[in-house]
Short mmCIF file of C-alpha atoms and ligand atoms in Angstrom, two decimals:
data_model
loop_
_atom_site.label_atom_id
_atom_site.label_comp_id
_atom_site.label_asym_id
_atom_site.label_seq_id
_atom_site.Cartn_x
_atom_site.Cartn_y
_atom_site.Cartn_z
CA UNK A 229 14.29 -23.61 -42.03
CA UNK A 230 13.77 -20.35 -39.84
CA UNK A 231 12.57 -20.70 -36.84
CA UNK A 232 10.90 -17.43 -36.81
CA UNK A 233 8.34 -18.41 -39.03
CA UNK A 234 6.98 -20.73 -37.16
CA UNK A 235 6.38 -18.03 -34.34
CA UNK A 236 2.44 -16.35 -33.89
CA UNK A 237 4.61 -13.51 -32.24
CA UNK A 238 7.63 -12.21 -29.89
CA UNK A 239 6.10 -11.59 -26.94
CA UNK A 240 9.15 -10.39 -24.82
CA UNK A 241 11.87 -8.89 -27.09
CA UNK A 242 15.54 -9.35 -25.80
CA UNK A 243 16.04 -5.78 -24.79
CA UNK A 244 12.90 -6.08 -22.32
CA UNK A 245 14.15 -9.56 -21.23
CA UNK A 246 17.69 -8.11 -20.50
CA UNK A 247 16.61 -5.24 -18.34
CA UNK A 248 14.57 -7.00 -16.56
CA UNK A 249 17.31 -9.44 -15.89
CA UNK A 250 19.31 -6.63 -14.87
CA UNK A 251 16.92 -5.55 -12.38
CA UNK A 252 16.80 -8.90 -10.56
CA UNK A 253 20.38 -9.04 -10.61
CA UNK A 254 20.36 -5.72 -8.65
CA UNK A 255 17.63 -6.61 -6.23
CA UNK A 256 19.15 -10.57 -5.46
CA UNK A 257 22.90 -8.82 -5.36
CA UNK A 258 21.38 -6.31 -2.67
CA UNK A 259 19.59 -9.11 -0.33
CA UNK A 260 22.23 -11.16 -0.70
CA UNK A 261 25.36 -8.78 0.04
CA UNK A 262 28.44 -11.29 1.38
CA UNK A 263 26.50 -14.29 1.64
CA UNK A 264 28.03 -15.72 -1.34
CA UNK A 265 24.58 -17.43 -2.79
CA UNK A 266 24.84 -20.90 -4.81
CA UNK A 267 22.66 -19.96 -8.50
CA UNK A 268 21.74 -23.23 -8.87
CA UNK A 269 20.28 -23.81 -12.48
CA UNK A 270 17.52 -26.47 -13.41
CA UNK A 271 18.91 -27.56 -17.14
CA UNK A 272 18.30 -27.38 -19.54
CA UNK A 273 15.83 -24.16 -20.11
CA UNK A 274 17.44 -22.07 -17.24
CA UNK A 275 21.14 -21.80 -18.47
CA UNK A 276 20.26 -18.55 -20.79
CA UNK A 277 19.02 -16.92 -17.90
CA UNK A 278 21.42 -18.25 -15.53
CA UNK A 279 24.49 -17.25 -17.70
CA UNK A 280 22.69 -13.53 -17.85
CA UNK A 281 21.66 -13.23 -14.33
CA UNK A 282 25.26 -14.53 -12.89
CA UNK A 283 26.74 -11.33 -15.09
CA UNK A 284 24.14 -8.84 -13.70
CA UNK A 285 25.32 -9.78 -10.17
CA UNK A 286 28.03 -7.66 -8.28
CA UNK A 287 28.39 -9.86 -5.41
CA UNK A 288 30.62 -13.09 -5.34
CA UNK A 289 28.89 -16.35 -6.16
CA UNK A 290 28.91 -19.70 -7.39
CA UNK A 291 26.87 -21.79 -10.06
CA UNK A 292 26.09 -25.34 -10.49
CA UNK A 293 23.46 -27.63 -12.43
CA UNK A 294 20.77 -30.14 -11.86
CA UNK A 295 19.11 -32.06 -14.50
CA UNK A 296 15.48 -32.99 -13.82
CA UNK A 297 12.81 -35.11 -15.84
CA UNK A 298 9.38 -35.45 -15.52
CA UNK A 299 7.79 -38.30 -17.53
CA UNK A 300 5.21 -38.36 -19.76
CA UNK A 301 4.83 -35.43 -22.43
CA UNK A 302 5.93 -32.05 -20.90
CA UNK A 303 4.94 -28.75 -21.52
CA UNK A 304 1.20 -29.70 -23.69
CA UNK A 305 0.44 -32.18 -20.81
CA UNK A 306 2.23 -32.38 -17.85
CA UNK A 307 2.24 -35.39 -15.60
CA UNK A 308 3.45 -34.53 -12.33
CA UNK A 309 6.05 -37.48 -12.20
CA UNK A 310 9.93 -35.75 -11.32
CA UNK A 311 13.27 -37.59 -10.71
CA UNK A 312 16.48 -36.13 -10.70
CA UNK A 313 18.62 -37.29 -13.29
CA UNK A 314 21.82 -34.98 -12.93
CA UNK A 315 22.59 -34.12 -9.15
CA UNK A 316 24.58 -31.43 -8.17
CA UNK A 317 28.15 -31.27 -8.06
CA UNK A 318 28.66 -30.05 -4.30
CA UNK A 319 26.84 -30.20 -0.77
CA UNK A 320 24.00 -27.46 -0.12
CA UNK A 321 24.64 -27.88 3.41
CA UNK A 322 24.78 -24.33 5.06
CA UNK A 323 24.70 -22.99 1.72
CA UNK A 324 22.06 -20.29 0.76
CA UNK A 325 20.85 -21.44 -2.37
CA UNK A 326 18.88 -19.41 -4.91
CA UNK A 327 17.08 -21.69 -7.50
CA UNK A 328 17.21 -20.11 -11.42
CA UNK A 329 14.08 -21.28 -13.60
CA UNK A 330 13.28 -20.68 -16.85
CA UNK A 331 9.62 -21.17 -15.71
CA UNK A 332 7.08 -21.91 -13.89
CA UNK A 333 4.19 -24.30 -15.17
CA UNK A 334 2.59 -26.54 -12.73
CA UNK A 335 5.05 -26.00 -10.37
CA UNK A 336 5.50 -29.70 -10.24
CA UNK A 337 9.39 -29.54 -11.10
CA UNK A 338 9.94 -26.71 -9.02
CA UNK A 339 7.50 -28.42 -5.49
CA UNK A 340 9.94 -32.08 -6.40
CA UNK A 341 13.19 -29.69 -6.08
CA UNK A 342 12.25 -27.62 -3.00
CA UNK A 343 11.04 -30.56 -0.96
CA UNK A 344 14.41 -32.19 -2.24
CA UNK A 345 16.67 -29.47 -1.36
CA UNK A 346 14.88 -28.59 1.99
CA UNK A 347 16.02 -32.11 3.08
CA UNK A 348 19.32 -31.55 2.78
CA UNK A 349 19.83 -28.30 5.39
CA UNK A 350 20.83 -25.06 3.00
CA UNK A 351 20.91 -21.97 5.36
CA UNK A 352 18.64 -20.57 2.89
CA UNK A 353 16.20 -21.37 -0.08
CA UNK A 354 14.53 -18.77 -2.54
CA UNK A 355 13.33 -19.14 -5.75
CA UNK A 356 14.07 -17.15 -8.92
CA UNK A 357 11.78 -17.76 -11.91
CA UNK A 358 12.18 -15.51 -15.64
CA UNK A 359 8.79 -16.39 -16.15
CA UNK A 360 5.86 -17.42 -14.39
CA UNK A 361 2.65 -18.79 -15.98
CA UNK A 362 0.60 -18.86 -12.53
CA UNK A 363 -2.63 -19.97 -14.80
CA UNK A 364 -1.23 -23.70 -14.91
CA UNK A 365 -0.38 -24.13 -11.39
CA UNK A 366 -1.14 -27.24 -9.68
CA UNK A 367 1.21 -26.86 -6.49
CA UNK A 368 1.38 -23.67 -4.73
CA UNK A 369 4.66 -22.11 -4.02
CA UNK A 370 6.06 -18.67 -3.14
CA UNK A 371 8.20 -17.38 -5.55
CA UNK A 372 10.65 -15.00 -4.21
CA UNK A 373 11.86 -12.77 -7.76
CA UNK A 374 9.90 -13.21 -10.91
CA UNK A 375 10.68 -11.81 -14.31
CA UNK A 376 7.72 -11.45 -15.89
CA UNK A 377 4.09 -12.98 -15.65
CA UNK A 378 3.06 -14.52 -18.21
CA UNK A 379 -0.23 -15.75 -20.15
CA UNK A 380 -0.70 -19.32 -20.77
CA UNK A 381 0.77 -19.60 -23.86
CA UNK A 382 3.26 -21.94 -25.85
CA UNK A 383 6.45 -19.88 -25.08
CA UNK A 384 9.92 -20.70 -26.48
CA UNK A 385 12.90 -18.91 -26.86
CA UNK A 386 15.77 -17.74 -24.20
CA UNK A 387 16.43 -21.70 -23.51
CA UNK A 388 13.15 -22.64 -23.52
CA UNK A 389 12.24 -25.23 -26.41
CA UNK A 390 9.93 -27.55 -28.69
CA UNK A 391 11.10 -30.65 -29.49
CA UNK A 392 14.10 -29.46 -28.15
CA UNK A 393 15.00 -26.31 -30.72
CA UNK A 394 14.40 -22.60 -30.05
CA UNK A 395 16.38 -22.27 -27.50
CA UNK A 396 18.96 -20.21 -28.76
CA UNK A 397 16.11 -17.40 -29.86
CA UNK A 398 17.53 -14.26 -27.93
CA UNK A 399 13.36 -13.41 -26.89
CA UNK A 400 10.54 -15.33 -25.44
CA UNK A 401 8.00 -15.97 -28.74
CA UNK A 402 5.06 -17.64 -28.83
CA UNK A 403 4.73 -20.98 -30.72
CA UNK A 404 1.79 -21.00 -33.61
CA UNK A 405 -0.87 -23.04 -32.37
CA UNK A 406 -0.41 -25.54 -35.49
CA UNK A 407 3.16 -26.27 -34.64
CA UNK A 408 1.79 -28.62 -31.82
CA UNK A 409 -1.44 -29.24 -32.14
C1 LIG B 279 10.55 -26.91 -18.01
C2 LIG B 279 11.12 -25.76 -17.20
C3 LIG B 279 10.87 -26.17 -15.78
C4 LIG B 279 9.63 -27.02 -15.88
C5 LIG B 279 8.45 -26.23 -15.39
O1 LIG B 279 11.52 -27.89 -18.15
O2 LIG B 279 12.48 -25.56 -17.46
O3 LIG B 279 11.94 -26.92 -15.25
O4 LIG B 279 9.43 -27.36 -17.25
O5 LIG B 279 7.26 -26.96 -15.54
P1 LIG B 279 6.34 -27.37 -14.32
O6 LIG B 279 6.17 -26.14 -13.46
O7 LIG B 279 5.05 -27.78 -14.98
O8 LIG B 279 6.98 -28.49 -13.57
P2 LIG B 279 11.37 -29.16 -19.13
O9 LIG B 279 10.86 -30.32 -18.34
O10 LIG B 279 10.59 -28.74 -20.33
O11 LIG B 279 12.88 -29.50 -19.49
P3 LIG B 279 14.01 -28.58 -20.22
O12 LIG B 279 14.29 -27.42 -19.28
O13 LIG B 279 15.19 -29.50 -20.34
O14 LIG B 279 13.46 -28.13 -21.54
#
């Protein structure tokens, strides 16, 4: 089976995605200087882009992962239900913290992990987000760097998935419409 054939279209080829990702890395390395940020990736869609953005930094950092789940059937439908189920390793206490998304939808994951987070005292939260599909949102947030904005379209590709495959496609594609429906 290729999964290219069951794409309508690429709608952000790697080279785009990778200079973009290159820009942000530039921008976040500047506003960030010596702070030494904590990139902390939301599994398991953001680890492409994590693993790209932590090489287009020039500033010393560290990673580390959180696993999240939201019941009911994601991405089609979402229901607005979150729980952690993969904490992270270390303390954000004092840390400044930078959150890496694949995307925004709802914002549902994203409002859960910021409310979460803010509890536990970082110096600093911001938000980084590859792609941002502000058409679906049901909880307003400010989203401090954003890759691209997108239309409100099944996207996969770049660690984004259905039924857990494409996410090893180097671009974002969009899913044909009879794939899901
Ligand atoms: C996706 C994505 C975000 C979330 C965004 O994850 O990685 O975490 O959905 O959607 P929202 O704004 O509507 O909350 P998903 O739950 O599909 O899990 P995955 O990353 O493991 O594929």
């Amino acid at each position: 089976m290729r999964l290219e054939d069951n794409l309508a279209k690429i709608l952000i080829p790697s080279d785009r995605l990778q200079a973009r990702i290159y820009e942000l890395g530039a921008q976040i390395s500047k506003d960030y200087g010596d702070a030494r940020p904590l990139l902390v990736c939301v599994l398991k869609g953001g680890v492409m882009f994590l693993s790209d953005l932590s090489r287009a930094l020039s500033i010393p950092h560290e990673l580390d992962f959180m696993a999240i789940s939201s019941y009911g059937g994601k991405r089609v439908e979402t229901s607005g239900v979150v729980r952690i189920i993969m904490d992270l390793n270390a303390s954000i206490e004092r840390r400044h913290v930078l959150i890496v998304e694949d995307i925004i939808d709802t914002g549902h994951t994203l409002s859960y992990m910021v409310d979460t987070f803010k509890a536990r005292n970082p110096a600093s939260l911001k938000i980084c987000a590859l792609l941002n599909k502000s058409e679906r949102r049901e909880k307003e947030i400010l989203l401090d760097y954003v890759g691209f904005d997108i239309p409100n379209e099944f996207v996969v590709g770049y660690g984004l998935d259905f039924d857990e495959l494409y996410r090893n496609l180097p671009y974002i594609g969009v899913l044909k419409p009879e794939m899901y429906s």
